[in-house]
PDB file of C-alpha atoms and ligand atoms in Angstrom:
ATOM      1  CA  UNK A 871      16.078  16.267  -7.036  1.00  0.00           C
ATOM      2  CA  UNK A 872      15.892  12.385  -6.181  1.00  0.00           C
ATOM      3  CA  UNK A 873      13.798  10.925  -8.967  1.00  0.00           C
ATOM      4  CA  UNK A 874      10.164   9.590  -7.812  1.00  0.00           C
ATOM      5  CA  UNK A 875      10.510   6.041  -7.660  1.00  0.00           C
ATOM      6  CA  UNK A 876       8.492   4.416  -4.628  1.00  0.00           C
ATOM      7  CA  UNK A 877       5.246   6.342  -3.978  1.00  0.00           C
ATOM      8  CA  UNK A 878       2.608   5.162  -0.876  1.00  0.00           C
ATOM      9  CA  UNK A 879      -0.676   5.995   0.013  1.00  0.00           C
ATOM     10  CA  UNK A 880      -2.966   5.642   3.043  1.00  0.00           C
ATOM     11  CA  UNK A 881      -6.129   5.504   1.278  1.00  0.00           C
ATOM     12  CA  UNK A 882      -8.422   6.737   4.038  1.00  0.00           C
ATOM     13  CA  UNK A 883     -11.426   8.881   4.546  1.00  0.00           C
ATOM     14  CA  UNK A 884     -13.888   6.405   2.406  1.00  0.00           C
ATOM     15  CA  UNK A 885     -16.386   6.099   5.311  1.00  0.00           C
ATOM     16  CA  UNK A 886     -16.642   9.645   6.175  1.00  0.00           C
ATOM     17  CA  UNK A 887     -17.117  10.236   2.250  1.00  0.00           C
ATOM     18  CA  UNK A 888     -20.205   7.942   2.395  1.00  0.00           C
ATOM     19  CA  UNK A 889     -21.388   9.157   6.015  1.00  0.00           C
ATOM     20  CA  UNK A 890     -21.200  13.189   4.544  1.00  0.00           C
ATOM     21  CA  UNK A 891     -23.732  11.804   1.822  1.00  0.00           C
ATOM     22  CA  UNK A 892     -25.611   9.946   3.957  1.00  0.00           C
ATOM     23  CA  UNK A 893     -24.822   6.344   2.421  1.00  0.00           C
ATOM     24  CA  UNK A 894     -23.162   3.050   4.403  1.00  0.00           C
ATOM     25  CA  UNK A 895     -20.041   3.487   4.749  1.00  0.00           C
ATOM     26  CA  UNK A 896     -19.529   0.389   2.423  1.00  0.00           C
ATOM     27  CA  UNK A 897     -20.456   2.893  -0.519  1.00  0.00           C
ATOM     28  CA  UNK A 898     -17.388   5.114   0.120  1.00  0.00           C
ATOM     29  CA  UNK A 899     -14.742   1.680  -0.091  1.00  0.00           C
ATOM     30  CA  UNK A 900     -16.382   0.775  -3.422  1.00  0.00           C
ATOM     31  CA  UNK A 901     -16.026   4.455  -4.697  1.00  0.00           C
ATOM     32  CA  UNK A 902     -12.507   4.379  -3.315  1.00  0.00           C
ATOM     33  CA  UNK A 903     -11.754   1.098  -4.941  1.00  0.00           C
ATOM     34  CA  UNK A 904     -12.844   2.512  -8.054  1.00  0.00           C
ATOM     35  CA  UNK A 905     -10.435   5.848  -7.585  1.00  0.00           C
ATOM     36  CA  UNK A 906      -7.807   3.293  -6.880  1.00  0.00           C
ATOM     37  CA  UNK A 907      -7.787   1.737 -10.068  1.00  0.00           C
ATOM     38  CA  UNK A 908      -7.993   4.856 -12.064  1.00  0.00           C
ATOM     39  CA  UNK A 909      -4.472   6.392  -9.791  1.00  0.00           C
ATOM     40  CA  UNK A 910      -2.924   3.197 -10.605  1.00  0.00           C
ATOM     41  CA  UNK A 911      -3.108   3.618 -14.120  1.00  0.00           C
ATOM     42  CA  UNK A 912      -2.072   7.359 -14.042  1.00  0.00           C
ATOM     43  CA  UNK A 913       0.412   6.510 -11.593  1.00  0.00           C
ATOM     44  CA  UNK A 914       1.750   3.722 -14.660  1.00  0.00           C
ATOM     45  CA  UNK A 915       1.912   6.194 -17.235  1.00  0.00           C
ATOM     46  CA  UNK A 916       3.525   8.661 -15.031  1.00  0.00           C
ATOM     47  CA  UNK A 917       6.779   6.360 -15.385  1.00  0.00           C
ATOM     48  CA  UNK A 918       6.772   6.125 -11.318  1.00  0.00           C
ATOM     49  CA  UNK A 919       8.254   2.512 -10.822  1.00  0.00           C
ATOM     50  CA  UNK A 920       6.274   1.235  -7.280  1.00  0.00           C
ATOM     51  CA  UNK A 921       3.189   2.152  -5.972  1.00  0.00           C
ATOM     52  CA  UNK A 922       2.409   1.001  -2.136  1.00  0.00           C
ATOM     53  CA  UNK A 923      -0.903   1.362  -0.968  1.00  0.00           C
ATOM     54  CA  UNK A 924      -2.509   0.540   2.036  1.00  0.00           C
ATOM     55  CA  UNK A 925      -5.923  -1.603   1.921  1.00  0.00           C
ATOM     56  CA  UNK A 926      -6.774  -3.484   5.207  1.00  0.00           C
ATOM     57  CA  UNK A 927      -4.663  -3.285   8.669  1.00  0.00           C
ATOM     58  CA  UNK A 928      -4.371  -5.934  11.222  1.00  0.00           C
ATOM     59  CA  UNK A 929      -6.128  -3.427  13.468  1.00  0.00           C
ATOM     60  CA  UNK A 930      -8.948  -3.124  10.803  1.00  0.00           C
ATOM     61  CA  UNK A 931     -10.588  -6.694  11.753  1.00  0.00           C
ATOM     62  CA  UNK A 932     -11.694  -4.750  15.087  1.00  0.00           C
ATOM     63  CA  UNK A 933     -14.326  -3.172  12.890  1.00  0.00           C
ATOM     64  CA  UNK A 934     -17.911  -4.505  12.350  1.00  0.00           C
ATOM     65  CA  UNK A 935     -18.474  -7.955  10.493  1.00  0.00           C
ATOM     66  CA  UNK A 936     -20.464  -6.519   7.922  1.00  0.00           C
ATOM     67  CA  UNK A 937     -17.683  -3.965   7.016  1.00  0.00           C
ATOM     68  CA  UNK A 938     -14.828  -6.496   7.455  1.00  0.00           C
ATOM     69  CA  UNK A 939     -16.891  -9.222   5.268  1.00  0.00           C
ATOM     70  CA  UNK A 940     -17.631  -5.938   2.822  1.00  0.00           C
ATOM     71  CA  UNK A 941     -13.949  -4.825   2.504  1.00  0.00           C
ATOM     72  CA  UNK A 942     -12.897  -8.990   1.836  1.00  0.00           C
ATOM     73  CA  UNK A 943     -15.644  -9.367  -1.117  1.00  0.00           C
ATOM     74  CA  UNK A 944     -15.052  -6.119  -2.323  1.00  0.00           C
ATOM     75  CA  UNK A 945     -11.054  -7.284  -2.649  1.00  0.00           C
ATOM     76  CA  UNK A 946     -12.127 -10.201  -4.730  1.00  0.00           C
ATOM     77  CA  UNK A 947     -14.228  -8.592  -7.018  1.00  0.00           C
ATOM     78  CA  UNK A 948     -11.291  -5.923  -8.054  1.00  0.00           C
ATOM     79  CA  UNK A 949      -9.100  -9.112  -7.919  1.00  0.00           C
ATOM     80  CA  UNK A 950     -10.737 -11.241 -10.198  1.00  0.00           C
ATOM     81  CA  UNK A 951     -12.730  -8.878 -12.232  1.00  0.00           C
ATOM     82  CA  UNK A 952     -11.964  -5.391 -12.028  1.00  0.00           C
ATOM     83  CA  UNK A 953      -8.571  -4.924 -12.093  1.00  0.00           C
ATOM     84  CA  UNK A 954      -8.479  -6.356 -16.304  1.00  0.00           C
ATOM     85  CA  UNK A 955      -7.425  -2.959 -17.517  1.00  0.00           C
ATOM     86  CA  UNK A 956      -4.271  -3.533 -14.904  1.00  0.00           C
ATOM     87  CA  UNK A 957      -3.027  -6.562 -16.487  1.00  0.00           C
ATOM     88  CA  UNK A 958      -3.326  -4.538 -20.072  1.00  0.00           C
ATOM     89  CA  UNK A 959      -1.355  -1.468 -18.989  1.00  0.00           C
ATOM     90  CA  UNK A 960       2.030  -3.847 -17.583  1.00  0.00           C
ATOM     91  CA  UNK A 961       0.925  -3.558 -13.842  1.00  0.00           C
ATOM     92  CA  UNK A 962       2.501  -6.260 -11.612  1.00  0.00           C
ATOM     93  CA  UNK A 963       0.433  -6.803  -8.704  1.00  0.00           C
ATOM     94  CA  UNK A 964       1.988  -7.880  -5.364  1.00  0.00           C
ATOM     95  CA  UNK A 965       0.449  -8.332  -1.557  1.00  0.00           C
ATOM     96  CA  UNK A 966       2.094  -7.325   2.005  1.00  0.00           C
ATOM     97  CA  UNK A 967       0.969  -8.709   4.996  1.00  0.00           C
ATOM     98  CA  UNK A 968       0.139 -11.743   7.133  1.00  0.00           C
ATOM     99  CA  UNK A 969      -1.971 -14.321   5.152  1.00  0.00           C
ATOM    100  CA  UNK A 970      -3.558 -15.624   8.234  1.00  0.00           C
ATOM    101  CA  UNK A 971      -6.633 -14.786   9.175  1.00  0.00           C
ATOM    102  CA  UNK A 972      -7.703 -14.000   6.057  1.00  0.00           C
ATOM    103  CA  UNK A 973     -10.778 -16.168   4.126  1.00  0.00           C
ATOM    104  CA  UNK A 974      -9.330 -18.542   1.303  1.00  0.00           C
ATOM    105  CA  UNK A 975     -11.755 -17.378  -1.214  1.00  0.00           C
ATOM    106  CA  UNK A 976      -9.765 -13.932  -0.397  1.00  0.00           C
ATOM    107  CA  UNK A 977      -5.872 -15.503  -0.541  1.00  0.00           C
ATOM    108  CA  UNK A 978      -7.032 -17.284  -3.438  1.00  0.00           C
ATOM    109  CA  UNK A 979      -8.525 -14.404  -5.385  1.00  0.00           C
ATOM    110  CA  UNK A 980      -4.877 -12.440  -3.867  1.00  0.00           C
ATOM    111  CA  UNK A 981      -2.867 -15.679  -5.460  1.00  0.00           C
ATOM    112  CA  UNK A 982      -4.779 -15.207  -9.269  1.00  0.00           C
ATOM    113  CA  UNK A 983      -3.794 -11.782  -9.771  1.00  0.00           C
ATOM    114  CA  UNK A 984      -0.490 -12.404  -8.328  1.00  0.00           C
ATOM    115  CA  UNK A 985       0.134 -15.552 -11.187  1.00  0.00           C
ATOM    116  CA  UNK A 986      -1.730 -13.532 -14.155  1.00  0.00           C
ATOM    117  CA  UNK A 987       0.531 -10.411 -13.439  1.00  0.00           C
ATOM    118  CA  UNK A 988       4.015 -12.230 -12.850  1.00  0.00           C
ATOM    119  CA  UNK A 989       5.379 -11.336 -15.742  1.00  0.00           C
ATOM    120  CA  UNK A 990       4.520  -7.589 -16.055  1.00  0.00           C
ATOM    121  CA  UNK A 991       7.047  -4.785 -15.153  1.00  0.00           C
ATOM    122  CA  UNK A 992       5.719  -1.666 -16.025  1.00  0.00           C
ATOM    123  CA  UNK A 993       4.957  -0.638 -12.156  1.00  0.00           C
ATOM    124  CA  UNK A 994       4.946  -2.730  -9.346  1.00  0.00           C
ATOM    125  CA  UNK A 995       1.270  -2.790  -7.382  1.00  0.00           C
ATOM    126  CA  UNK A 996       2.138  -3.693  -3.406  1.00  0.00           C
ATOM    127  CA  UNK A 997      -1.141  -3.912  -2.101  1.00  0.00           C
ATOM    128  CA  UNK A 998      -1.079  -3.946   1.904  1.00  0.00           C
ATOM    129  CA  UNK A 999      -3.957  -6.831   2.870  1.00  0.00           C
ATOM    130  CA  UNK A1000      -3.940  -7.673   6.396  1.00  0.00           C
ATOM    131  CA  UNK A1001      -0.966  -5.710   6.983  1.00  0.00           C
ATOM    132  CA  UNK A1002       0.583  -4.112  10.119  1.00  0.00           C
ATOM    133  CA  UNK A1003       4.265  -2.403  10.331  1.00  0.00           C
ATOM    134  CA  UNK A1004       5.389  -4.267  13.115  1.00  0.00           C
ATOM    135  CA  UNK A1005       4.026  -7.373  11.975  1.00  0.00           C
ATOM    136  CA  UNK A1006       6.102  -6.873   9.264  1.00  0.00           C
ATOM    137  CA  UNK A1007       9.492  -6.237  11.264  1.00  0.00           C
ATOM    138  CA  UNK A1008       8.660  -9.659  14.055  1.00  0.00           C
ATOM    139  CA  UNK A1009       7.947 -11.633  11.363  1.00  0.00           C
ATOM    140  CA  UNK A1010      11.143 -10.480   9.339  1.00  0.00           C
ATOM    141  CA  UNK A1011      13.166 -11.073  12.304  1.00  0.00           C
ATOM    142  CA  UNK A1012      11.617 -14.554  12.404  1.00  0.00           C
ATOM    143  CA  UNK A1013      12.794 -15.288   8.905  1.00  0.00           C
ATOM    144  CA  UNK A1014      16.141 -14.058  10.049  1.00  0.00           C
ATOM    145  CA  UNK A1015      16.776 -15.871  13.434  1.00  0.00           C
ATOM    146  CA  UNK A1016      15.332 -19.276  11.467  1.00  0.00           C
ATOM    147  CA  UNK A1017      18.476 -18.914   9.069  1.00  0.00           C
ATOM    148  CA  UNK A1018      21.295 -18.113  11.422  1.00  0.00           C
ATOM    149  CA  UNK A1019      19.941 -20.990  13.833  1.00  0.00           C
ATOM    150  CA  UNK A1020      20.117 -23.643  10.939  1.00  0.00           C
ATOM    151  CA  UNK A1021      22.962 -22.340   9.868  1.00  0.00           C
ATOM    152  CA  UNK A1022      22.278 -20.229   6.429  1.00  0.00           C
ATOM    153  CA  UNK A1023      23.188 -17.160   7.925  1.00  0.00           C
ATOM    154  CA  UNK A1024      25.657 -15.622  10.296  1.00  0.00           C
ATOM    155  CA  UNK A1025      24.328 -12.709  12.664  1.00  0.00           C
ATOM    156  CA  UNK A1026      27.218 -10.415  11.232  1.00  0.00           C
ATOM    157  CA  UNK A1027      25.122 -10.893   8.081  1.00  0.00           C
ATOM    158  CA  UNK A1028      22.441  -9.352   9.472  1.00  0.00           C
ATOM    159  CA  UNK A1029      22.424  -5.656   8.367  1.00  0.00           C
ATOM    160  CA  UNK A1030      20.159  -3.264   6.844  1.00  0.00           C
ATOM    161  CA  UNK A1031      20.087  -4.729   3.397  1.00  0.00           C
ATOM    162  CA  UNK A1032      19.702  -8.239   4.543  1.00  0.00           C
ATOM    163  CA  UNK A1033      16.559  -7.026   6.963  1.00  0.00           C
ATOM    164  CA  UNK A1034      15.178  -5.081   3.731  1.00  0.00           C
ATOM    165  CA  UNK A1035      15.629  -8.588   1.650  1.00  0.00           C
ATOM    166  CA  UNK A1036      13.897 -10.348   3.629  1.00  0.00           C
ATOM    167  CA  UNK A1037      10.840  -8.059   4.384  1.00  0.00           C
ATOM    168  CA  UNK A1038       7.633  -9.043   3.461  1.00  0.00           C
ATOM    169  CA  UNK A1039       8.932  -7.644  -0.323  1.00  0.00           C
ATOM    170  CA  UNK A1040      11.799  -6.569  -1.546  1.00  0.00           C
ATOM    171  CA  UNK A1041      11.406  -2.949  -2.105  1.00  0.00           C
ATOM    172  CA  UNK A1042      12.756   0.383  -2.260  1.00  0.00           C
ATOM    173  CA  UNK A1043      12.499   2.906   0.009  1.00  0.00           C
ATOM    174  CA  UNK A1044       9.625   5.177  -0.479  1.00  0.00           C
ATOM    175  CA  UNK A1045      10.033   8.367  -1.460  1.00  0.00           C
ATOM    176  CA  UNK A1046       6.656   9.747  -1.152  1.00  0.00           C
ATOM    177  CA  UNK A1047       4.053   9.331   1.855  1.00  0.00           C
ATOM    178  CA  UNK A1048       0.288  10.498   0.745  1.00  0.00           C
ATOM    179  CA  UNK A1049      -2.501  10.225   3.410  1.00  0.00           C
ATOM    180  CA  UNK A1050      -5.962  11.674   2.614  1.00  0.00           C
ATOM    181  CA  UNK A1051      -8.659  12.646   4.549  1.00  0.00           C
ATOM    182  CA  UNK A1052      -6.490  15.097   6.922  1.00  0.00           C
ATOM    183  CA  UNK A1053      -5.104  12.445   9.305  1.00  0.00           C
ATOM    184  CA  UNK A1054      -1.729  13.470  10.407  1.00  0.00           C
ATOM    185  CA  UNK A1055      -0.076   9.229  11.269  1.00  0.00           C
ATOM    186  CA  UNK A1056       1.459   6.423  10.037  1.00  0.00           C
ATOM    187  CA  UNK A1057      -1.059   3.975  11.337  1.00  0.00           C
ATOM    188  CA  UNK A1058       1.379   1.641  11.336  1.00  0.00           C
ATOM    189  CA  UNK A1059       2.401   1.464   7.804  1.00  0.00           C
ATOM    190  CA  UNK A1060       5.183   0.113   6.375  1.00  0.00           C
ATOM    191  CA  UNK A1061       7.876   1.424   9.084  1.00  0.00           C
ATOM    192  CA  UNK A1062      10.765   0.493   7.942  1.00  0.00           C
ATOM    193  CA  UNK A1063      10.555   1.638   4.506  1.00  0.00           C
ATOM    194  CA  UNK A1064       9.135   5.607   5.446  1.00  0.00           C
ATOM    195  CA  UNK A1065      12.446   5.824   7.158  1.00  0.00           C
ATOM    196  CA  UNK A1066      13.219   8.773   4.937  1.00  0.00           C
ATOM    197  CA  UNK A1067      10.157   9.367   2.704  1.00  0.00           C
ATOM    198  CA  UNK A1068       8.774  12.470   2.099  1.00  0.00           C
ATOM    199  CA  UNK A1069       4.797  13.301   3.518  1.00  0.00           C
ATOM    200  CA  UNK A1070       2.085  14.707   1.899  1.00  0.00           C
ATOM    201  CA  UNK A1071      -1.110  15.278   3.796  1.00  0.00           C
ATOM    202  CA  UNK A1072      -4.040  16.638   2.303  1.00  0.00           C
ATOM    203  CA  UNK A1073      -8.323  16.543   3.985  1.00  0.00           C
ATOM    204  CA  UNK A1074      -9.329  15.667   0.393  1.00  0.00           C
ATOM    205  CA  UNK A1075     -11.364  12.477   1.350  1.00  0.00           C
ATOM    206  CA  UNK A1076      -9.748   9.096  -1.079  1.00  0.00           C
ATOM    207  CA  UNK A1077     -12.637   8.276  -3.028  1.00  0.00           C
ATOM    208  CA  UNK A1078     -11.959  12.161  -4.429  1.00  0.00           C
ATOM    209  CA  UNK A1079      -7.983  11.812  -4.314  1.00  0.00           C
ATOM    210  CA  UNK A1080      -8.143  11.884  -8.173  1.00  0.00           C
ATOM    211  CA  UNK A1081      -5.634  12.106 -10.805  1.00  0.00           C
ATOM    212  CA  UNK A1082      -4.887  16.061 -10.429  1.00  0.00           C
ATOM    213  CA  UNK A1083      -4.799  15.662  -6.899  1.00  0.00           C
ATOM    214  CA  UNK A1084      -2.370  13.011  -6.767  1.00  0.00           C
ATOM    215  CA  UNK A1085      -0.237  15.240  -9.312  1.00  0.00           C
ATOM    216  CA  UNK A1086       0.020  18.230  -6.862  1.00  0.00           C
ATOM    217  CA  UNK A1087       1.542  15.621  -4.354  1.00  0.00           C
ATOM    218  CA  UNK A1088       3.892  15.389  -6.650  1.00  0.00           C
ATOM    219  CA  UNK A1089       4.402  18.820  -7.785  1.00  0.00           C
ATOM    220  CA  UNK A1090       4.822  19.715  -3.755  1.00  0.00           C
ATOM    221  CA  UNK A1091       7.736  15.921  -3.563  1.00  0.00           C
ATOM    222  CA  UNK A1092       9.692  17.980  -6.147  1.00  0.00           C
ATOM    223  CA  UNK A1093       9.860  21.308  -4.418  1.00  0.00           C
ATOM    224  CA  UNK A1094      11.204  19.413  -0.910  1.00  0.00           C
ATOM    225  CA  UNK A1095      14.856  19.425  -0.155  1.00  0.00           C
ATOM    226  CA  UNK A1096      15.989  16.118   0.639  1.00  0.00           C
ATOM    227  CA  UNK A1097      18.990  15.538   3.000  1.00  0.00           C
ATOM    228  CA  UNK A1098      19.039  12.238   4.145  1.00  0.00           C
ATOM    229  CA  UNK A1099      21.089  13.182   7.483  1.00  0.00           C
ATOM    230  CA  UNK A1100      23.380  15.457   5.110  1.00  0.00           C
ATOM    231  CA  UNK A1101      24.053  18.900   4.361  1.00  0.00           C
ATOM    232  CA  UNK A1102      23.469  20.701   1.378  1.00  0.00           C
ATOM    233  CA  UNK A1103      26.338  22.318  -0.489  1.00  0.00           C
TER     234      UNK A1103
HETATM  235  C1  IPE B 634      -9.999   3.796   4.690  1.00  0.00           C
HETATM  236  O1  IPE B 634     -11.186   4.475   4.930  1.00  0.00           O
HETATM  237  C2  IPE B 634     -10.241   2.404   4.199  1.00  0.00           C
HETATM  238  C3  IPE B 634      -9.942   1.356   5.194  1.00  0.00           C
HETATM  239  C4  IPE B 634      -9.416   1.553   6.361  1.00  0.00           C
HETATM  240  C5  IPE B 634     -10.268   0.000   4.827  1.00  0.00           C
HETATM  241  P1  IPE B 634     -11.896   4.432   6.347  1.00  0.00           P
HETATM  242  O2  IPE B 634     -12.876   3.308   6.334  1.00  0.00           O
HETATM  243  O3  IPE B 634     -10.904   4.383   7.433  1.00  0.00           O
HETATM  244  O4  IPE B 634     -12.666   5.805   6.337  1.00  0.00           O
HETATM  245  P2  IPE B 634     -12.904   6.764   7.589  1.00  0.00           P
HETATM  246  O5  IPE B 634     -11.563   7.070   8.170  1.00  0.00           O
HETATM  247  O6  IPE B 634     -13.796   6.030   8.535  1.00  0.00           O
HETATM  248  O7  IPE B 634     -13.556   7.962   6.984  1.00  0.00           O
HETATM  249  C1  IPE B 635      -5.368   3.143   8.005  1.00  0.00           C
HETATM  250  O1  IPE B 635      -6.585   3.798   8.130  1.00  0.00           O
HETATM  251  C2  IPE B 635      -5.562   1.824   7.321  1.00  0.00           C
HETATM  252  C3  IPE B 635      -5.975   1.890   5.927  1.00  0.00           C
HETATM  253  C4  IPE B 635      -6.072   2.972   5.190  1.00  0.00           C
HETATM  254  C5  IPE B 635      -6.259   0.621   5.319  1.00  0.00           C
HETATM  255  P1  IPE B 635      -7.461   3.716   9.465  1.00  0.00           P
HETATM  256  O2  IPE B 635      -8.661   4.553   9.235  1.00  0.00           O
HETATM  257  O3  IPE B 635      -7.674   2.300   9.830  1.00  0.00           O
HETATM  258  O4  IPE B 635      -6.487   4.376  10.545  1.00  0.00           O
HETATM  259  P2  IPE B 635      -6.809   5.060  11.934  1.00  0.00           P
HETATM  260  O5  IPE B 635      -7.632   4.094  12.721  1.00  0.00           O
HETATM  261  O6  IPE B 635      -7.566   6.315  11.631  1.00  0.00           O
HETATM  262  O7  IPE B 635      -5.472   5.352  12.542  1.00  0.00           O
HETATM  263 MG1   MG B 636      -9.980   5.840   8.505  1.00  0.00          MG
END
């Protein structure tokens, strides 16, 4: 079986967990934040090497102020203050997306945890801020046409591993697709690299997507058959 090296997840379902308990929905993204930082620690010691997760889309600014502004000062408090017991376990923390529009106090809290983490390699942390799939591909292309038309590049060196370099990171593919709360999309996550990932769907709500739950995701990754276009022998 291919080993488990990229795993993502679509954190979702935090305002329904709040609404079924009658609180503001901003009470289910704190719980979830706090979930997060406990599967990111089980997901270290697991031995998986990159962890993906999705945290604000570009179509998430269509929601109210109050939520947006929420979500942005709840991203600098796990940034600057939360997120310690990260930086002791090896966790490298990285960001996807667009920088623009988001607040400075936000890029600069982003931009701390970024420098404080450099060095770690125990798992790689992409967090998805402000980030949108095909954002990602038109502004890769961008980075692309720039080179060939001063001259860096040729367009016959444009191929698949040359589009992956110059992504918004460098990863792997992912091998493992989680989205909670019993939405069946993509949402527009990262769409180049679920080209071949495996998906696991499951209604359990994120701010309950706990360590044992995450494990049976990957209990159910080990029993798939991957093919990758091929044919079994
Ligand atoms: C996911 O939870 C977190 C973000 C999109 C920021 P939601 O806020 O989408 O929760 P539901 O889908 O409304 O329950
Ligand atoms: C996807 O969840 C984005 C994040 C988890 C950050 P949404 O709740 O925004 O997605 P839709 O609107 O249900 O597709
Ligand atoms: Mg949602």
């Amino acid at each position: 079986m291919e080993e488990l090296r990229h795993v993502a997840i679509i954190m979702d379902g935090n305002g329904r967990w709040a609404e079924k308990r009658g609180l503001r929905r901003s009470m289910g993204h704190r719980e979830g934040s706090k979930t997060l930082e406990k599967l990111c620690l089980h997901i270290a010691d697991k031995g998986i090497s990159y962890l993906s997760v999705f945290a604000f889309s570009t179509e998430n600014f269509k929601r109210s102020k109050e939520e947006v502004d929420f979500l942005m000062n709840l991203f600098i408090e796990m940034f600057c203050k939360k997120f310690k017991t990260l930086q002791d376990k090896g966790v490298k923390v990285i960001f996807s997306g667009r920088r623009e529009p988001l607040r400075q106090d936000v890029l600069d809290s982003m931009d701390e945890i970024m420098k404080k983490t450099q060095h770690n390699t125990k798992l790689i942390f992409n967090i998805c801020i402000n980030y949108g799939g095909h954002s990602e591909i038109v502004d890769t292309t961008k980075k692309l046409c720039q080179k060939v038309v001063s001259g860096e590049m040729n367009i016959e060196d444009i191929d698949d591993e040359s589009f992956k370099q110059h992504l918004y990171q460098d990863l792997p593919p992912i091998d493992l697709l989680i989205r909670t709360s019993g939405e069946y999309r993509i949402s527009n996550f990262m769409l180049w690299q679920l080209s071949y990932s495996e998906f696991y769907f499951t209604d359990v709500l994120f701010p309950d997507f706990d360590e044992k739950e995450f494990d049976k995701a990957v209990t159910a990754y080990y029993q798939r058959d991957r093919k990758f276009g091929g044919v079994k022998s």
